[in-house]
């Protein structure tokens, strides 16, 4: 069912894919695939949100199911929280989105201090999305601080974060003396 839902979503048949993911959720509530199904259902709803903005709220509900699951891995939860932030941005709520992004960033950094950070993918995406919000608000120091978190984490995107922070420092040098 999960593979069929994935194929349907790859074919752009998101409503059909959602039905497959819902079937997993309803028929097999104890399956290890349920959290993945919730996430994929949310992804389909997010995509449909472009034409039906109410779908963003449905996507958030699906991603929140992942966050509430005791079985979901920390990476899956970070993915869900990052995607909640994306939904909120699409809904015109950048301040609320920023909160979700920052939760991912600092959750990752806290786990990194403990020696088990997990995958840097959602951390990096969340940090860059949060920094983009700060750049749009022209809060240059805060944007640079977020890029600095990526640089300090020594993840693969550190060079890109250094480049972006450097550009801001160059363009707004008076703030960084």
Short mmCIF file of N, CA, C and O in Angstrom, two decimals, residues 4-6 8-9 13-26 37 40-48 55 58-59 62:
data_model
loop_
_atom_site.label_atom_id
_atom_site.label_comp_id
_atom_site.label_asym_id
_atom_site.label_seq_id
_atom_site.Cartn_x
_atom_site.Cartn_y
_atom_site.Cartn_z
N UNK A 4 2.31 1.65 -3.42
CA UNK A 4 1.27 2.09 -4.36
C UNK A 4 0.96 3.57 -4.17
O UNK A 4 0.80 4.31 -5.14
N UNK A 5 0.89 4.01 -2.92
CA UNK A 5 0.66 5.42 -2.64
C UNK A 5 1.80 6.28 -3.17
O UNK A 5 1.57 7.35 -3.75
N UNK A 6 3.03 5.79 -3.01
CA UNK A 6 4.18 6.53 -3.52
C UNK A 6 4.13 6.64 -5.05
O UNK A 6 4.42 7.70 -5.60
N UNK A 8 1.47 6.52 -6.97
CA UNK A 8 0.40 7.45 -7.33
C UNK A 8 0.82 8.91 -7.12
O UNK A 8 0.53 9.78 -7.96
N UNK A 9 1.53 9.17 -6.04
CA UNK A 9 1.97 10.55 -5.82
C UNK A 9 3.02 10.95 -6.84
O UNK A 9 3.02 12.10 -7.31
N UNK A 13 -1.12 11.83 -8.87
CA UNK A 13 -2.47 11.44 -8.46
C UNK A 13 -2.54 11.47 -6.93
O UNK A 13 -2.64 10.44 -6.27
N UNK A 14 -2.50 12.67 -6.39
CA UNK A 14 -2.36 12.84 -4.94
C UNK A 14 -3.58 12.39 -4.16
O UNK A 14 -3.45 11.82 -3.07
N UNK A 15 -4.77 12.62 -4.69
CA UNK A 15 -5.98 12.18 -3.98
C UNK A 15 -6.00 10.66 -3.85
O UNK A 15 -6.33 10.12 -2.79
N UNK A 16 -5.62 9.96 -4.89
CA UNK A 16 -5.55 8.50 -4.84
C UNK A 16 -4.47 8.03 -3.89
O UNK A 16 -4.65 7.05 -3.15
N UNK A 17 -3.35 8.72 -3.89
CA UNK A 17 -2.26 8.37 -2.98
C UNK A 17 -2.70 8.53 -1.53
O UNK A 17 -2.42 7.68 -0.69
N UNK A 18 -3.41 9.61 -1.25
CA UNK A 18 -3.91 9.84 0.11
C UNK A 18 -4.78 8.68 0.57
O UNK A 18 -4.67 8.23 1.72
N UNK A 19 -5.62 8.16 -0.31
CA UNK A 19 -6.47 7.02 0.05
C UNK A 19 -5.64 5.81 0.46
O UNK A 19 -5.98 5.11 1.42
N UNK A 20 -4.54 5.57 -0.26
CA UNK A 20 -3.68 4.44 0.10
C UNK A 20 -3.01 4.65 1.46
O UNK A 20 -2.94 3.72 2.27
N UNK A 21 -2.54 5.86 1.69
CA UNK A 21 -1.90 6.15 2.97
C UNK A 21 -2.90 6.06 4.12
O UNK A 21 -2.58 5.54 5.19
N UNK A 22 -4.12 6.53 3.89
CA UNK A 22 -5.16 6.43 4.92
C UNK A 22 -5.51 4.98 5.21
O UNK A 22 -5.82 4.63 6.36
N UNK A 23 -5.47 4.14 4.20
CA UNK A 23 -5.77 2.73 4.42
C UNK A 23 -4.74 2.09 5.35
O UNK A 23 -5.09 1.31 6.24
N UNK A 24 -3.48 2.44 5.17
CA UNK A 24 -2.44 1.93 6.07
C UNK A 24 -2.71 2.40 7.50
O UNK A 24 -2.67 1.62 8.46
N UNK A 25 -3.01 3.68 7.63
CA UNK A 25 -3.24 4.29 8.95
C UNK A 25 -4.42 3.63 9.66
O UNK A 25 -4.35 3.32 10.86
N UNK A 26 -5.50 3.37 8.92
CA UNK A 26 -6.71 2.80 9.53
C UNK A 26 -6.62 1.29 9.75
O UNK A 26 -7.01 0.79 10.79
N UNK A 37 3.36 6.75 6.52
CA UNK A 37 2.10 7.01 5.80
C UNK A 37 1.54 8.39 6.17
O UNK A 37 1.08 9.12 5.30
N UNK A 40 3.71 10.97 4.37
CA UNK A 40 3.46 11.01 2.93
C UNK A 40 2.08 11.59 2.62
O UNK A 40 1.90 12.30 1.64
N UNK A 41 1.12 11.27 3.48
CA UNK A 41 -0.22 11.87 3.32
C UNK A 41 -0.10 13.39 3.44
O UNK A 41 -0.68 14.13 2.64
N UNK A 42 0.66 13.84 4.42
CA UNK A 42 0.88 15.27 4.59
C UNK A 42 1.54 15.89 3.37
O UNK A 42 1.18 16.99 2.94
N UNK A 43 2.50 15.17 2.78
CA UNK A 43 3.18 15.67 1.57
C UNK A 43 2.19 15.85 0.42
O UNK A 43 2.25 16.85 -0.31
N UNK A 44 1.29 14.89 0.27
CA UNK A 44 0.28 15.00 -0.79
C UNK A 44 -0.66 16.18 -0.53
O UNK A 44 -0.98 16.94 -1.44
N UNK A 45 -1.07 16.33 0.72
CA UNK A 45 -1.95 17.44 1.06
C UNK A 45 -1.25 18.78 0.84
O UNK A 45 -1.86 19.73 0.35
N UNK A 46 0.02 18.83 1.18
CA UNK A 46 0.80 20.05 0.95
C UNK A 46 0.81 20.40 -0.54
O UNK A 46 0.58 21.55 -0.91
N UNK A 47 1.06 19.42 -1.37
CA UNK A 47 1.10 19.66 -2.82
C UNK A 47 -0.26 20.14 -3.33
O UNK A 47 -0.33 21.04 -4.16
N UNK A 48 -1.33 19.55 -2.81
CA UNK A 48 -2.67 19.96 -3.22
C UNK A 48 -3.03 21.36 -2.68
O UNK A 48 -3.93 22.01 -3.20
N UNK A 55 -5.93 22.74 2.28
CA UNK A 55 -5.13 21.51 2.38
C UNK A 55 -3.88 21.69 3.23
O UNK A 55 -3.36 20.73 3.78
N UNK A 58 -4.76 20.63 6.60
CA UNK A 58 -4.84 19.17 6.64
C UNK A 58 -3.44 18.56 6.68
O UNK A 58 -3.20 17.58 7.40
N UNK A 59 -2.52 19.15 5.93
CA UNK A 59 -1.14 18.65 5.94
C UNK A 59 -0.53 18.82 7.33
O UNK A 59 0.14 17.91 7.83
N UNK A 62 -1.63 16.09 9.55
CA UNK A 62 -0.93 14.84 9.26
C UNK A 62 0.48 14.86 9.84
O UNK A 62 0.92 13.88 10.46
#
